[in-house]
């Protein structure tokens, strides 16, 4: 097994991140231009240092919470007081419907209980050969073009989309086309936009070509999945894929039409969110490793040793340092950079009064880079995830998949997928920066490399 005591040396790498501003930009700047589509550019130095930042916003009061105890109160201890905002549900509901992401109260509890067996360790293990298979497909394609420059953001997205298509609906054509992929990207891209019209109760003000493409993408996905699900319902001997398991699980607790509707909404959620978050984790990890060749060499050796195993679970057990690196990447680039809530009743956070109706936001992007919580938070340091470091950390200091009862139900699926894909690629190829390309962060509902991630890909000797 690879020596876990390896250190990157004295050269400290600070991966790409926007420089914090000295003061909050005027509100109009969030309504037009780059800040509207990339709000992460608007954070100030104060946000990375204060336990809570409060601002008025279009008649609301907006609290951004970074103190781990307060984060725990919002996401666990007083979770019933902090449902998802009605505004967020209005913006995302057309795409994600009544599924687990948007549901609240008893509906959420019931759906979570019904879906839990679909995400058990044993269930996830059953999908691991698909993770390896699709990773090998991509690696095999590079053999015909390496050495050369490959857009790893696009390659990662294509790979995780194939994984989702394969696990969700057995790669049936309805969800494995390039058109479907483009519609997913369009539907996702607009969810993180700043929407002043929606905030002011005038959604007709939020009109743009980007939003029109998003509406077309949402309609395509919902209609395609609805047709596919109806075919699956009336078909004989369906394959034992994710959508069959979901439909079977919901059918045990709900009437047929309601079971089909909830299956549809949750399948769309899994399709949209499931591939995008993992793809971004892969891209950011490879970007960091392309700049840290010594770390990459250690991981390549670890991956080659691990892949001599035939059991995917055993492969993952032999990737401890890769897990540290992946976790550190998720600290620097959390899959979902923001968690939005709205106070149902008055409360207090960090000594600040929170009134009923106030918006409360937890940004893993801020918590993970907060200067009171981490030493050199902008520096890449896998030692942040050594056993000793983990033991000394507050449980709400690292929240890449959320926390509390609403922690991402697919976190184990995504982690296993990322580790097995990375191991497969690192064992066969060396990744290095593409000349002349500057990596920047684009944030909407997720964090992705702006304009893609071209890297030089070279087969191992």
CSV table of C-alpha atoms in Angstrom, one decimal, residues 79-266:
chain,number,residue,atom,x,y,z
A,79,UNK,CA,-33.9,21.7,11.3
A,80,UNK,CA,-37.8,21.9,11.4
A,81,UNK,CA,-37.5,25.7,11.7
A,82,UNK,CA,-35.5,25.9,8.5
A,83,UNK,CA,-37.3,24.4,5.5
A,84,UNK,CA,-36.2,25.2,2.0
A,85,UNK,CA,-37.4,28.6,0.8
A,86,UNK,CA,-40.6,28.9,-1.1
A,87,UNK,CA,-38.7,30.9,-3.7
A,88,UNK,CA,-36.2,28.1,-4.3
A,89,UNK,CA,-39.0,25.6,-4.7
A,90,UNK,CA,-40.6,27.9,-7.2
A,91,UNK,CA,-37.4,28.2,-9.2
A,92,UNK,CA,-36.5,24.5,-9.1
A,93,UNK,CA,-39.9,22.9,-8.9
A,94,UNK,CA,-40.6,23.0,-12.6
A,95,UNK,CA,-37.6,20.8,-13.1
A,96,UNK,CA,-37.4,18.7,-9.9
A,97,UNK,CA,-41.2,18.6,-9.0
A,98,UNK,CA,-42.3,17.0,-5.8
A,99,UNK,CA,-39.3,14.7,-5.3
A,100,UNK,CA,-37.0,14.3,-2.4
A,101,UNK,CA,-35.1,17.5,-3.2
A,102,UNK,CA,-38.1,19.8,-2.9
A,103,UNK,CA,-40.3,17.9,-0.5
A,104,UNK,CA,-40.8,19.0,3.1
A,105,UNK,CA,-42.2,17.6,6.3
A,106,UNK,CA,-44.0,14.3,6.3
A,107,UNK,CA,-43.7,14.0,2.5
A,108,UNK,CA,-39.9,14.3,2.7
A,109,UNK,CA,-39.7,11.8,5.6
A,110,UNK,CA,-41.8,9.2,3.8
A,111,UNK,CA,-39.9,9.5,0.5
A,112,UNK,CA,-36.6,9.3,2.3
A,113,UNK,CA,-37.6,6.2,4.1
A,114,UNK,CA,-38.9,4.6,0.8
A,115,UNK,CA,-35.7,5.5,-1.1
A,116,UNK,CA,-33.2,4.5,1.5
A,117,UNK,CA,-32.9,0.9,0.4
A,118,UNK,CA,-32.0,2.0,-3.1
A,119,UNK,CA,-28.9,3.7,-1.7
A,120,UNK,CA,-27.6,1.1,0.8
A,121,UNK,CA,-23.9,0.1,0.6
A,122,UNK,CA,-25.0,-3.2,-1.0
A,123,UNK,CA,-27.1,-1.4,-3.6
A,124,UNK,CA,-24.3,1.0,-4.4
A,125,UNK,CA,-21.8,-1.9,-4.7
A,126,UNK,CA,-24.1,-3.4,-7.4
A,127,UNK,CA,-23.5,-0.3,-9.5
A,128,UNK,CA,-19.7,-0.3,-9.1
A,129,UNK,CA,-18.9,-2.4,-12.2
A,130,UNK,CA,-20.7,0.3,-14.2
A,131,UNK,CA,-18.4,2.9,-12.7
A,132,UNK,CA,-15.4,1.0,-13.8
A,133,UNK,CA,-16.8,0.1,-17.2
A,134,UNK,CA,-17.5,3.6,-18.2
A,135,UNK,CA,-14.2,4.9,-16.8
A,136,UNK,CA,-12.5,2.3,-19.1
A,137,UNK,CA,-14.5,3.4,-22.1
A,138,UNK,CA,-13.2,7.0,-21.7
A,139,UNK,CA,-9.6,5.8,-21.0
A,140,UNK,CA,-9.7,3.6,-24.1
A,141,UNK,CA,-10.8,6.5,-26.3
A,142,UNK,CA,-7.8,8.5,-25.2
A,143,UNK,CA,-5.5,5.8,-26.3
A,144,UNK,CA,-6.2,6.8,-29.9
A,145,UNK,CA,-5.4,10.5,-29.4
A,146,UNK,CA,-2.9,10.7,-26.5
A,147,UNK,CA,-0.6,12.5,-26.1
A,148,UNK,CA,-2.8,15.5,-26.8
A,149,UNK,CA,-5.1,18.0,-25.2
A,150,UNK,CA,-8.4,16.8,-23.9
A,151,UNK,CA,-11.2,18.9,-22.3
A,152,UNK,CA,-11.4,16.9,-19.0
A,153,UNK,CA,-14.5,18.8,-17.9
A,154,UNK,CA,-16.3,17.6,-21.0
A,155,UNK,CA,-14.9,14.1,-20.7
A,156,UNK,CA,-15.8,13.8,-17.1
A,157,UNK,CA,-19.3,15.0,-17.8
A,158,UNK,CA,-19.8,12.5,-20.7
A,159,UNK,CA,-18.5,9.7,-18.5
A,160,UNK,CA,-20.7,10.4,-15.5
A,161,UNK,CA,-23.7,11.0,-17.8
A,162,UNK,CA,-23.1,7.5,-19.3
A,163,UNK,CA,-22.9,6.1,-15.7
A,164,UNK,CA,-26.2,7.7,-14.9
A,165,UNK,CA,-27.9,6.5,-18.1
A,166,UNK,CA,-26.6,3.0,-17.4
A,167,UNK,CA,-27.6,2.8,-13.8
A,168,UNK,CA,-30.8,4.8,-14.1
A,169,UNK,CA,-32.4,3.2,-17.1
A,170,UNK,CA,-30.0,0.6,-18.5
A,171,UNK,CA,-28.6,2.9,-21.2
A,172,UNK,CA,-31.8,2.9,-23.1
A,173,UNK,CA,-31.6,5.5,-25.8
A,174,UNK,CA,-34.0,8.0,-24.4
A,175,UNK,CA,-31.4,9.3,-21.9
A,176,UNK,CA,-28.1,8.5,-23.5
A,177,UNK,CA,-28.2,10.9,-26.5
A,178,UNK,CA,-26.1,14.0,-26.9
A,179,UNK,CA,-29.3,16.0,-27.1
A,180,UNK,CA,-30.3,14.8,-23.6
A,181,UNK,CA,-26.9,15.8,-22.3
A,182,UNK,CA,-27.2,19.3,-23.7
A,183,UNK,CA,-30.7,19.7,-22.3
A,184,UNK,CA,-29.5,18.7,-18.8
A,185,UNK,CA,-26.7,21.3,-19.0
A,186,UNK,CA,-29.1,24.0,-20.0
A,187,UNK,CA,-31.6,23.1,-17.3
A,188,UNK,CA,-28.9,23.2,-14.7
A,189,UNK,CA,-27.1,26.3,-15.8
A,190,UNK,CA,-29.9,28.7,-14.9
A,191,UNK,CA,-30.8,27.4,-11.4
A,192,UNK,CA,-28.1,29.4,-9.7
A,193,UNK,CA,-28.7,32.7,-11.5
A,194,UNK,CA,-29.6,35.7,-9.4
A,195,UNK,CA,-33.3,36.3,-10.1
A,196,UNK,CA,-34.3,39.8,-9.0
A,197,UNK,CA,-37.7,39.5,-10.6
A,198,UNK,CA,-38.5,36.3,-8.6
A,199,UNK,CA,-37.3,38.0,-5.4
A,200,UNK,CA,-39.6,41.0,-6.1
A,201,UNK,CA,-42.6,38.8,-7.0
A,202,UNK,CA,-42.3,39.8,-10.7
A,203,UNK,CA,-40.8,36.7,-12.4
A,204,UNK,CA,-41.6,38.0,-15.8
A,205,UNK,CA,-38.6,40.4,-15.4
A,206,UNK,CA,-36.3,37.4,-15.4
A,207,UNK,CA,-36.1,36.9,-19.1
A,208,UNK,CA,-33.0,35.9,-21.1
A,209,UNK,CA,-31.9,33.5,-23.8
A,210,UNK,CA,-30.2,31.4,-21.1
A,211,UNK,CA,-33.5,31.1,-19.2
A,212,UNK,CA,-35.4,30.2,-22.4
A,213,UNK,CA,-32.9,27.4,-23.1
A,214,UNK,CA,-33.3,26.2,-19.6
A,215,UNK,CA,-37.1,26.0,-20.0
A,216,UNK,CA,-36.7,24.0,-23.2
A,217,UNK,CA,-34.3,21.7,-21.4
A,218,UNK,CA,-36.6,21.1,-18.5
A,219,UNK,CA,-39.5,20.3,-20.8
A,220,UNK,CA,-37.4,17.9,-22.8
A,221,UNK,CA,-36.2,16.0,-19.8
A,222,UNK,CA,-39.6,15.7,-18.1
A,223,UNK,CA,-41.3,14.6,-21.3
A,224,UNK,CA,-38.6,12.1,-22.2
A,225,UNK,CA,-38.5,10.6,-18.8
A,226,UNK,CA,-42.3,10.5,-18.5
A,227,UNK,CA,-42.6,8.6,-21.8
A,228,UNK,CA,-39.8,6.2,-20.7
A,229,UNK,CA,-41.3,5.6,-17.3
A,230,UNK,CA,-44.7,4.8,-18.8
A,231,UNK,CA,-43.1,2.3,-21.2
A,232,UNK,CA,-41.3,0.7,-18.2
A,233,UNK,CA,-44.6,0.5,-16.2
A,234,UNK,CA,-46.4,-1.5,-18.8
A,235,UNK,CA,-43.5,-3.6,-20.0
A,236,UNK,CA,-42.7,-7.1,-18.9
A,237,UNK,CA,-39.6,-8.2,-17.0
A,238,UNK,CA,-37.9,-4.8,-16.7
A,239,UNK,CA,-34.2,-4.7,-16.0
A,240,UNK,CA,-33.1,-4.3,-12.4
A,241,UNK,CA,-31.8,-0.7,-12.8
A,242,UNK,CA,-32.3,2.3,-10.7
A,243,UNK,CA,-35.6,3.4,-12.1
A,244,UNK,CA,-37.1,-0.1,-11.7
A,245,UNK,CA,-35.9,-0.1,-8.1
A,246,UNK,CA,-37.4,3.3,-7.4
A,247,UNK,CA,-40.7,2.4,-9.0
A,248,UNK,CA,-40.9,-0.8,-7.1
A,249,UNK,CA,-40.1,1.0,-3.8
A,250,UNK,CA,-42.7,3.7,-4.3
A,251,UNK,CA,-45.3,1.3,-5.4
A,252,UNK,CA,-45.2,-0.4,-2.1
A,253,UNK,CA,-46.2,2.8,-0.2
A,254,UNK,CA,-48.2,4.8,-2.8
A,255,UNK,CA,-51.1,4.4,-5.2
A,256,UNK,CA,-49.9,3.6,-8.8
A,257,UNK,CA,-50.3,7.0,-10.3
A,258,UNK,CA,-48.6,8.8,-7.3
A,259,UNK,CA,-45.8,6.2,-7.3
A,260,UNK,CA,-45.2,6.9,-10.9
A,261,UNK,CA,-45.2,10.6,-10.4
A,262,UNK,CA,-42.7,10.5,-7.5
A,263,UNK,CA,-40.5,8.1,-9.4
A,264,UNK,CA,-40.4,10.5,-12.3
A,265,UNK,CA,-39.5,13.5,-10.1
A,266,UNK,CA,-36.8,11.7,-8.2
